[in-house]
Amino acid sequence: MIRSVKRLLLPCPCLHEFVIRRNSRMSAIHKCVVAVCQMTSGNDKDRNLQTCRDLIMDAHRQHAKIVFLPEACDYIGDNKDDVAGLAEPLDGPLMTSYQELARKYSMWLSLGGIHEKAKEGKVSNSHVLIDDEGNIKAVYRKIHLFDVDIPESGVSLKESNYVTPGEEIVDPVETPLGKIGLGICYDVRFPEFSFTLANMGADVLTYPSAFTYTTGAAHWELLLRARAVETQTFVIAAAQTGAHNKKRSSWGHAMIVDPWGTVIAQCPEGTGCAVAELNLAQVSSTRTSMPVRNHRRNDLYPRLEPHWKPVDHDRDVYQFGQSTVKYNQVFLRTKFTIAFTNKRCAVPGHVLVSPIRCVKRYSELDVHEIKDLWLTVQRVQKVIEAVNNAEASTITIQDGADAGQTIQHVHVHILPRRPGDFARNDDVYVALEKKDSLECRSEKEMVEEAQALRLLFDTMYH
């Protein structure tokens, strides 16, 4: 029997009812009905799929546009062999079934933790987000693995025995509700992870879980409400509940928490879903009324953002047209863009910003690359001016051979400017045109400059 409850989100009386989002991507107030689900998975995949199908149907009847299913919604094995043996790749029949359900009901599905077949007999714990046309929009592989042994409480689980950890924090995904940041279960204990997703633009954080009964009773609601308050986002946490086998039970209490930290919907005991209408305006109204983001002292502690991991600083390179850029010369990387030190500088502090994808002309960039490129240019300009004690910059692209482009890859020049650095101000363009005559810097100098700039980006708020 599927049970459900429905509660509508009511604005906190101390907050403004309507606030214009400062982020220009949101020009209207978003409202969206969502369903957070709870179930008791076992090792019968067909039975678990039927339960998920029933939950999705129930959410559809209540007009939900997004359904959040818990971690291990596909199965919970009785032993290590079950975990690996039942796993499928993401193009397997189980995922196809979920994609068909999304299309059939025109609903977004958050599959909170699928056992994705990985190498060496292990799995990835993969949070898959599917849109209402059945397309996989994002896959996040759990990065924090639950390796805990608490003998006095009877809690002992070593997830790393059978799960390969993920290596990436996935960009928040644009949905009918806003931008959703993907996490899984144990990730909720790491506020750095939450802040990173919020700094990447998340309006909603998700922590689909299979919390143990002992840890859930002590910390579940506390952690979820804390993550909501400190990031000022909605937090949605689907959950496993009850006894899965003789060795394992889950706490349940799937819930939705608003940006003020109020639990606005929660599942009762057993299998079911809780449905709520969320108003994205509450995210911006909370951030306006309690502007903690503006008060953070990122001059004293780092702004949390996803880090990139060069494998080998001496050998690994980015392609840069007919040339290459070494990883250790790059001081900032985003999803689509890199910023790096320059071999021939027209002025001190002259750096380059380019898309990661090797594209010759600006007109060949897609909209995501263009947006990311210029946001990165803005960030870099602020730091470069501060480092070089400058109050102006020349920012330019040489787009095509007739414009002076010699590297067959789109790149933006950022040159911090000082009074009198050229006899005539526009002579800077002559220097760029004749850059082959400029002094060639050593690789050691470029690497040291990149290292110093990289540290600044870790400690400054932009």
Coordinates of C-alpha atoms in Angstrom, one line a residue:
M1 CA 0.0 0.0 0.0
I2 CA 1.4 3.4 -1.1
R3 CA 0.7 6.1 1.4
S4 CA 1.3 9.8 0.7
V5 CA 1.0 13.1 2.4
K6 CA 0.8 16.6 0.9
R7 CA 1.8 19.9 2.4
L8 CA 2.2 23.1 0.6
L9 CA 5.1 25.4 1.1
L10 CA 4.1 28.6 3.0
P11 CA 6.5 31.6 3.0
C12 CA 8.1 32.4 6.3
P13 CA 6.3 35.5 7.6
C14 CA 9.6 37.4 8.2
L15 CA 10.6 37.1 4.6
H16 CA 9.6 39.2 1.6
E17 CA 6.9 37.5 -0.5
F18 CA 8.4 38.5 -3.8
V19 CA 12.1 39.2 -4.5
I20 CA 13.7 39.7 -7.9
R21 CA 16.5 37.1 -8.3
R22 CA 19.9 38.7 -8.7
N23 CA 20.9 36.0 -10.9
S24 CA 19.8 37.1 -14.4
R25 CA 19.1 33.5 -15.5
M26 CA 15.9 33.6 -13.4
S27 CA 13.5 36.3 -14.7
A28 CA 10.4 34.7 -13.3
I29 CA 9.3 33.1 -10.0
H30 CA 9.5 29.3 -10.3
K31 CA 7.0 27.1 -8.6
C32 CA 7.2 23.3 -8.9
V33 CA 5.4 20.4 -7.3
V34 CA 7.9 17.7 -6.2
A35 CA 7.7 14.3 -4.6
V36 CA 10.2 12.8 -2.2
C37 CA 10.0 9.0 -1.9
Q38 CA 10.6 6.4 0.7
M39 CA 10.9 2.6 0.2
T40 CA 12.5 -0.6 1.5
S41 CA 14.7 -2.1 -1.1
G42 CA 15.8 -5.8 -1.1
N43 CA 17.7 -7.9 -3.5
D44 CA 14.8 -8.5 -5.9
K45 CA 15.3 -5.9 -8.6
D46 CA 11.9 -6.5 -10.3
R47 CA 10.1 -6.0 -7.1
N48 CA 12.0 -2.8 -6.3
L49 CA 11.3 -1.5 -9.8
Q50 CA 7.6 -2.1 -9.3
T51 CA 7.7 -0.2 -6.0
C52 CA 9.4 2.7 -7.8
R53 CA 6.8 2.5 -10.5
D54 CA 4.0 2.7 -8.0
L55 CA 5.6 5.7 -6.3
I56 CA 6.1 7.5 -9.6
M57 CA 2.4 6.8 -10.5
D58 CA 1.3 8.1 -7.1
A59 CA 3.4 11.3 -7.5
H60 CA 2.0 11.8 -11.0
R61 CA -1.5 11.7 -9.6
Q62 CA -0.6 14.5 -7.2
H63 CA 0.8 16.6 -10.1
A64 CA 4.5 16.3 -9.2
K65 CA 6.9 17.3 -11.9
I66 CA 10.0 15.8 -10.3
V67 CA 10.2 12.6 -8.3
F68 CA 13.1 11.9 -5.9
L69 CA 13.9 8.2 -5.3
P70 CA 16.3 7.1 -2.6
E71 CA 19.8 5.6 -2.7
A72 CA 19.8 2.0 -3.7
C73 CA 16.4 2.3 -5.3
D74 CA 17.5 -0.5 -7.6
Y75 CA 18.4 -3.0 -4.9
I76 CA 20.2 -3.7 -1.6
G77 CA 22.1 -6.9 -1.8
D78 CA 22.4 -9.5 1.0
N79 CA 26.1 -9.8 0.5
K80 CA 29.1 -8.4 -1.4
D81 CA 28.6 -10.9 -4.3
D82 CA 25.0 -9.7 -4.7
V83 CA 26.1 -6.1 -4.9
A84 CA 28.5 -6.7 -7.8
G85 CA 26.5 -9.5 -9.5
L86 CA 23.2 -7.5 -9.8
A87 CA 24.8 -4.3 -11.1
E88 CA 24.2 -3.0 -14.6
P89 CA 25.8 -0.4 -16.9
L90 CA 23.8 2.8 -17.4
D91 CA 22.7 1.7 -20.8
G92 CA 21.3 -1.6 -19.3
P93 CA 17.6 -2.7 -19.2
L94 CA 16.9 -1.2 -15.7
M95 CA 17.9 2.3 -16.8
T96 CA 15.9 1.9 -20.0
S97 CA 12.8 1.1 -17.8
Y98 CA 13.3 4.3 -15.8
Q99 CA 13.7 6.4 -19.0
E100 CA 10.5 4.9 -20.3
L101 CA 8.7 5.8 -17.0
A102 CA 10.0 9.4 -17.3
R103 CA 8.7 9.7 -20.8
K104 CA 5.3 8.0 -20.1
Y105 CA 4.5 10.4 -17.2
S106 CA 6.4 13.4 -18.5
M107 CA 8.3 13.7 -15.2
W108 CA 11.8 14.3 -14.1
L109 CA 13.3 11.4 -12.1
S110 CA 16.1 11.5 -9.6
L111 CA 17.4 8.0 -9.2
G112 CA 19.2 8.5 -5.9
G113 CA 21.8 5.8 -6.1
I114 CA 22.0 3.1 -8.8
H115 CA 24.6 0.4 -8.7
E116 CA 26.5 1.1 -11.9
K117 CA 28.8 -1.7 -13.0
A118 CA 32.4 -0.7 -12.7
K119 CA 35.8 -2.3 -13.1
E120 CA 37.4 -5.0 -11.0
G121 CA 34.2 -6.4 -9.7
K122 CA 33.1 -3.2 -8.0
V123 CA 30.3 -0.7 -8.6
S124 CA 29.8 3.0 -8.7
N125 CA 27.1 4.5 -6.5
S126 CA 25.6 6.7 -9.2
H127 CA 22.9 9.4 -8.8
V128 CA 21.2 9.6 -12.2
L129 CA 18.9 12.5 -13.2
I130 CA 16.5 11.9 -16.0
D131 CA 14.4 14.6 -17.7
D132 CA 10.8 14.4 -18.7
E133 CA 11.7 13.2 -22.2
G134 CA 13.7 10.3 -20.8
N135 CA 17.1 11.8 -21.4
I136 CA 19.9 11.2 -18.8
K137 CA 20.8 14.8 -17.9
A138 CA 23.5 14.1 -15.3
V139 CA 25.3 11.3 -13.5
Y140 CA 27.0 12.0 -10.1
R141 CA 29.1 9.2 -8.7
K142 CA 29.4 9.3 -4.9
I143 CA 32.7 10.7 -3.7
H144 CA 32.4 10.2 0.0
L145 CA 32.2 6.5 0.9
F146 CA 30.7 5.3 4.2
D147 CA 33.5 3.4 5.9
V148 CA 32.4 3.4 9.6
D149 CA 32.7 0.9 12.5
I150 CA 30.9 1.8 15.7
P151 CA 30.9 -1.4 17.8
E152 CA 29.0 0.1 20.7
S153 CA 26.1 1.0 18.4
G154 CA 26.3 -2.1 16.1
V155 CA 27.1 0.0 13.1
S156 CA 29.7 -1.5 10.8
L157 CA 29.8 -0.8 7.0
K158 CA 32.8 -0.5 4.7
E159 CA 31.4 0.8 1.4
S160 CA 34.9 1.0 -0.2
N161 CA 34.9 -2.8 -0.2
Y162 CA 32.6 -2.8 -3.2
V163 CA 32.2 0.8 -4.4
T164 CA 34.6 2.8 -6.5
P165 CA 34.6 6.4 -5.3
G166 CA 33.7 9.2 -7.8
E167 CA 36.2 11.9 -8.7
E168 CA 34.0 14.8 -9.7
I169 CA 31.4 17.2 -8.2
V170 CA 28.9 17.5 -11.0
D171 CA 27.6 20.9 -12.1
P172 CA 24.1 21.7 -10.7
V173 CA 21.4 20.8 -13.4
E174 CA 18.8 23.2 -14.6
T175 CA 15.3 21.7 -14.0
P176 CA 11.7 23.0 -13.8
L177 CA 12.5 23.7 -10.1
G178 CA 15.8 25.5 -10.6
K179 CA 19.4 24.2 -10.4
I180 CA 19.7 20.9 -8.6
G181 CA 22.9 19.9 -7.0
L182 CA 23.4 16.1 -6.8
G183 CA 24.8 14.3 -3.7
I184 CA 24.2 10.9 -2.1
C185 CA 23.7 10.0 1.6
Y186 CA 27.1 10.2 3.4
D187 CA 27.9 13.4 1.4
V188 CA 25.5 15.3 3.7
R189 CA 28.1 15.1 6.5
F190 CA 30.5 17.2 4.5
P191 CA 29.5 20.9 4.5
E192 CA 32.4 21.7 2.1
F193 CA 30.6 19.6 -0.5
S194 CA 27.3 21.5 0.1
F195 CA 29.0 24.9 -0.1
T196 CA 30.8 24.0 -3.3
L197 CA 27.5 23.0 -5.0
A198 CA 25.9 26.2 -3.7
N199 CA 28.8 28.3 -5.1
M200 CA 28.3 26.5 -8.4
G201 CA 24.7 27.9 -8.5
A202 CA 22.6 25.2 -6.8
D203 CA 19.1 26.3 -5.6
V204 CA 18.3 22.8 -4.4
L205 CA 20.6 20.1 -2.8
T206 CA 19.7 16.4 -2.9
Y207 CA 20.8 13.7 -0.5
P208 CA 19.0 10.5 -1.4
S209 CA 20.0 8.1 1.3
A210 CA 20.0 4.7 3.0
F211 CA 21.0 6.0 6.5
T212 CA 21.5 3.3 9.1
Y213 CA 18.9 3.3 11.9
T214 CA 21.4 4.3 14.6
T215 CA 23.0 7.2 12.7
G216 CA 19.7 8.3 11.3
A217 CA 18.0 8.6 14.7
A218 CA 20.9 10.7 15.9
H219 CA 21.8 12.9 13.0
W220 CA 19.4 12.7 10.0
E221 CA 17.2 15.7 10.5
L222 CA 19.9 17.7 12.2
L223 CA 22.2 17.3 9.2
L224 CA 19.6 18.1 6.5
R225 CA 18.4 21.2 8.3
A226 CA 21.9 22.4 8.8
R227 CA 22.8 22.0 5.2
A228 CA 19.6 24.0 4.2
V229 CA 20.3 26.8 6.6
E230 CA 24.0 27.3 5.8
T231 CA 23.6 27.1 2.0
Q232 CA 20.1 28.8 2.0
T233 CA 18.8 26.2 -0.5
F234 CA 16.0 23.7 -0.5
V235 CA 17.2 20.3 0.6
I236 CA 15.4 17.2 -0.6
A237 CA 16.3 13.8 0.8
A238 CA 14.6 10.6 -0.3
A239 CA 15.3 7.7 2.0
Q240 CA 15.3 3.9 2.5
T241 CA 13.4 2.7 5.5
G242 CA 12.9 -0.5 7.5
A243 CA 14.7 -3.9 7.4
H244 CA 16.3 -4.9 4.1
N245 CA 17.8 -8.1 5.4
K246 CA 18.9 -9.7 8.7
K247 CA 22.0 -7.4 8.8
R248 CA 20.7 -4.0 7.6
S249 CA 18.0 -1.6 8.5
S250 CA 17.4 2.1 7.4
W251 CA 16.1 5.1 9.3
G252 CA 13.6 6.5 6.7
H253 CA 12.0 9.9 7.4
A254 CA 12.4 11.1 3.8
M255 CA 11.9 14.9 3.9
I256 CA 12.0 18.3 2.2
V257 CA 13.6 21.2 4.1
D258 CA 13.2 24.8 2.9
P259 CA 16.0 27.5 2.9
W260 CA 14.9 28.7 6.3
G261 CA 15.5 25.2 7.8
T262 CA 11.9 24.3 8.2
V263 CA 10.8 20.7 7.4
I264 CA 7.9 21.3 5.0
A265 CA 7.2 17.7 4.0
Q266 CA 8.1 14.3 5.5
C267 CA 7.2 10.7 4.8
P268 CA 5.5 8.7 7.6
E269 CA 6.7 5.1 8.3
G270 CA 6.7 2.6 5.4
T271 CA 6.7 3.0 1.7
G272 CA 5.2 6.2 0.3
C273 CA 5.9 9.7 -0.9
A274 CA 5.5 13.2 0.4
V275 CA 4.5 16.0 -2.0
A276 CA 5.0 19.7 -1.8
E277 CA 4.9 22.8 -4.0
L278 CA 8.2 24.6 -3.8
N279 CA 8.6 28.3 -4.7
L280 CA 12.1 29.1 -5.9
A281 CA 11.5 32.7 -4.8
Q282 CA 12.1 31.6 -1.3
V283 CA 15.7 30.9 -2.1
S284 CA 16.4 34.4 -3.1
S285 CA 14.2 36.0 -0.4
T286 CA 16.0 34.0 2.3
R287 CA 19.4 35.1 0.9
T288 CA 18.2 38.7 0.7
S289 CA 16.8 38.8 4.2
M290 CA 19.8 37.0 5.7
P291 CA 22.7 38.0 3.4
V292 CA 25.3 35.7 4.9
R293 CA 26.8 35.2 1.5
N294 CA 27.9 38.8 1.4
H295 CA 29.4 38.6 4.9
R296 CA 31.7 35.6 4.3
R297 CA 35.4 36.5 4.9
N298 CA 36.9 34.8 1.9
D299 CA 40.0 37.0 2.5
L300 CA 40.5 34.8 5.6
Y301 CA 39.3 31.4 4.4
P302 CA 38.9 29.8 0.9
R303 CA 35.8 30.2 -1.2
L304 CA 34.8 26.5 -1.8
E305 CA 34.8 25.6 -5.5
P306 CA 35.4 22.3 -7.4
H307 CA 39.1 21.5 -7.8
W308 CA 40.7 20.1 -10.9
K309 CA 43.3 17.4 -10.5
P310 CA 46.3 17.4 -12.9
V311 CA 47.6 13.8 -13.1
D312 CA 51.2 14.7 -14.0
H313 CA 52.2 18.4 -14.0
D314 CA 55.3 17.7 -16.2
R315 CA 53.6 15.7 -18.9
D316 CA 49.9 16.3 -19.1
V317 CA 48.8 19.1 -21.4
Y318 CA 45.8 20.9 -22.9
Q319 CA 45.7 21.2 -26.6
F320 CA 45.9 24.9 -27.6
G321 CA 45.5 25.1 -31.3
Q322 CA 48.7 23.9 -33.0
S323 CA 50.5 24.3 -29.6
T324 CA 49.9 22.9 -26.1
V325 CA 49.6 24.4 -22.5
K326 CA 51.0 22.4 -19.6
Y327 CA 48.7 21.8 -16.6
N328 CA 51.2 23.5 -14.3
Q329 CA 50.8 26.7 -16.3
V330 CA 47.1 26.8 -15.8
F331 CA 45.9 28.7 -12.7
L332 CA 42.1 28.4 -13.1
R333 CA 39.9 25.8 -14.7
T334 CA 36.1 25.8 -15.0
K335 CA 33.9 23.3 -16.8
F336 CA 34.6 24.8 -20.2
T337 CA 37.4 27.2 -19.7
I338 CA 41.1 27.5 -18.6
A339 CA 43.1 30.6 -17.7
F340 CA 46.9 30.3 -18.0
T341 CA 50.2 32.2 -17.9
N342 CA 51.5 33.7 -21.1
K343 CA 54.9 33.1 -22.8
R344 CA 55.2 36.5 -24.5
C345 CA 53.7 39.3 -22.4
A346 CA 52.9 42.7 -23.9
V347 CA 52.7 44.1 -20.3
P348 CA 53.5 42.5 -16.9
G349 CA 50.6 40.3 -15.8
H350 CA 49.4 39.6 -19.3
V351 CA 47.5 36.3 -19.2
L352 CA 45.3 34.2 -21.5
V353 CA 41.8 32.7 -21.1
S354 CA 40.5 30.1 -23.6
P355 CA 37.8 27.4 -24.0
I356 CA 39.1 23.9 -23.2
R357 CA 37.6 22.6 -26.5
C358 CA 39.9 23.3 -29.4
V359 CA 37.9 25.8 -31.4
K360 CA 39.4 28.1 -34.0
R361 CA 36.9 30.9 -34.3
Y362 CA 34.7 32.6 -31.7
S363 CA 31.6 31.9 -33.8
E364 CA 32.1 28.2 -33.4
L365 CA 31.6 28.3 -29.6
D366 CA 28.3 27.1 -28.2
V367 CA 26.2 29.2 -25.8
H368 CA 27.5 27.4 -22.7
E369 CA 31.2 27.9 -23.7
I370 CA 30.6 31.6 -24.4
K371 CA 28.9 32.2 -21.1
D372 CA 31.6 30.3 -19.1
L373 CA 34.4 32.0 -21.1
W374 CA 33.3 35.5 -20.2
L375 CA 32.4 34.8 -16.6
T376 CA 35.9 33.4 -16.3
V377 CA 37.4 36.4 -18.0
Q378 CA 35.6 38.6 -15.4
R379 CA 37.0 36.6 -12.5
V380 CA 40.5 36.6 -13.8
Q381 CA 40.5 40.3 -14.6
K382 CA 39.7 41.2 -11.0
V383 CA 42.6 39.1 -9.6
I384 CA 45.1 40.2 -12.3
E385 CA 44.3 43.8 -11.6
A386 CA 44.7 43.4 -7.9
V387 CA 48.0 41.5 -8.2
N388 CA 49.5 44.1 -10.6
N389 CA 48.1 47.2 -8.8
A390 CA 46.2 48.2 -11.8
E391 CA 42.8 49.9 -12.2
A392 CA 42.2 49.2 -15.9
S393 CA 42.6 46.3 -18.3
T394 CA 42.7 45.8 -22.0
I395 CA 40.6 42.7 -22.9
T396 CA 40.7 41.6 -26.5
I397 CA 40.3 38.7 -28.9
Q398 CA 42.2 38.4 -32.2
D399 CA 39.6 36.4 -34.1
G400 CA 41.0 35.2 -37.4
A401 CA 44.3 35.6 -39.3
D402 CA 43.5 39.1 -40.6
A403 CA 42.9 40.2 -37.0
G404 CA 46.4 39.0 -36.0
Q405 CA 45.4 35.5 -34.7
T406 CA 48.4 33.1 -35.0
I407 CA 47.3 30.3 -32.6
Q408 CA 44.4 28.5 -34.2
H409 CA 42.3 28.4 -30.9
V410 CA 40.0 31.1 -29.5
H411 CA 41.7 32.9 -26.7
V412 CA 41.1 36.1 -24.8
H413 CA 44.1 38.4 -23.8
I414 CA 43.8 40.1 -20.4
L415 CA 46.4 42.9 -20.0
P416 CA 46.4 44.9 -16.7
R417 CA 47.1 48.6 -17.7
R418 CA 48.9 51.3 -15.8
P419 CA 49.4 55.0 -16.6
G420 CA 52.1 55.5 -19.3
D421 CA 52.7 51.8 -20.0
F422 CA 52.6 52.8 -23.7
A423 CA 53.5 56.1 -25.3
R424 CA 50.1 56.0 -27.1
N425 CA 47.4 53.9 -25.4
D426 CA 46.5 52.0 -28.5
D427 CA 50.1 50.9 -29.0
V428 CA 49.1 47.9 -26.9
Y429 CA 47.5 46.5 -30.0
V430 CA 50.7 47.0 -32.0
A431 CA 52.5 45.0 -29.3
L432 CA 50.0 42.2 -29.6
E433 CA 50.3 42.2 -33.4
K434 CA 54.1 41.9 -33.1
K435 CA 54.1 39.5 -30.2
D436 CA 56.7 37.3 -31.8
S437 CA 59.2 40.1 -31.1
L438 CA 58.4 40.2 -27.4
E439 CA 60.7 38.6 -24.9
C440 CA 60.1 34.9 -24.4
R441 CA 59.7 33.9 -20.7
S442 CA 61.1 30.7 -19.2
E443 CA 58.9 27.8 -18.4
K444 CA 60.0 28.1 -14.7
E445 CA 58.8 31.7 -14.5
M446 CA 55.4 30.8 -16.1
V447 CA 54.9 27.9 -13.7
E448 CA 55.8 29.9 -10.6
E449 CA 53.4 32.7 -11.7
A450 CA 50.6 30.1 -12.2
Q451 CA 51.2 28.6 -8.8
A452 CA 51.0 32.0 -7.1
L453 CA 47.8 32.9 -9.0
R454 CA 46.2 29.5 -8.2
L455 CA 46.7 30.1 -4.5
L456 CA 44.9 33.5 -4.9
F457 CA 41.9 31.9 -6.5
D458 CA 41.7 29.5 -3.6
T459 CA 41.6 32.3 -1.0
M460 CA 39.9 35.3 -2.7
Y461 CA 36.1 35.9 -3.2
H462 CA 35.2 37.0 -6.7

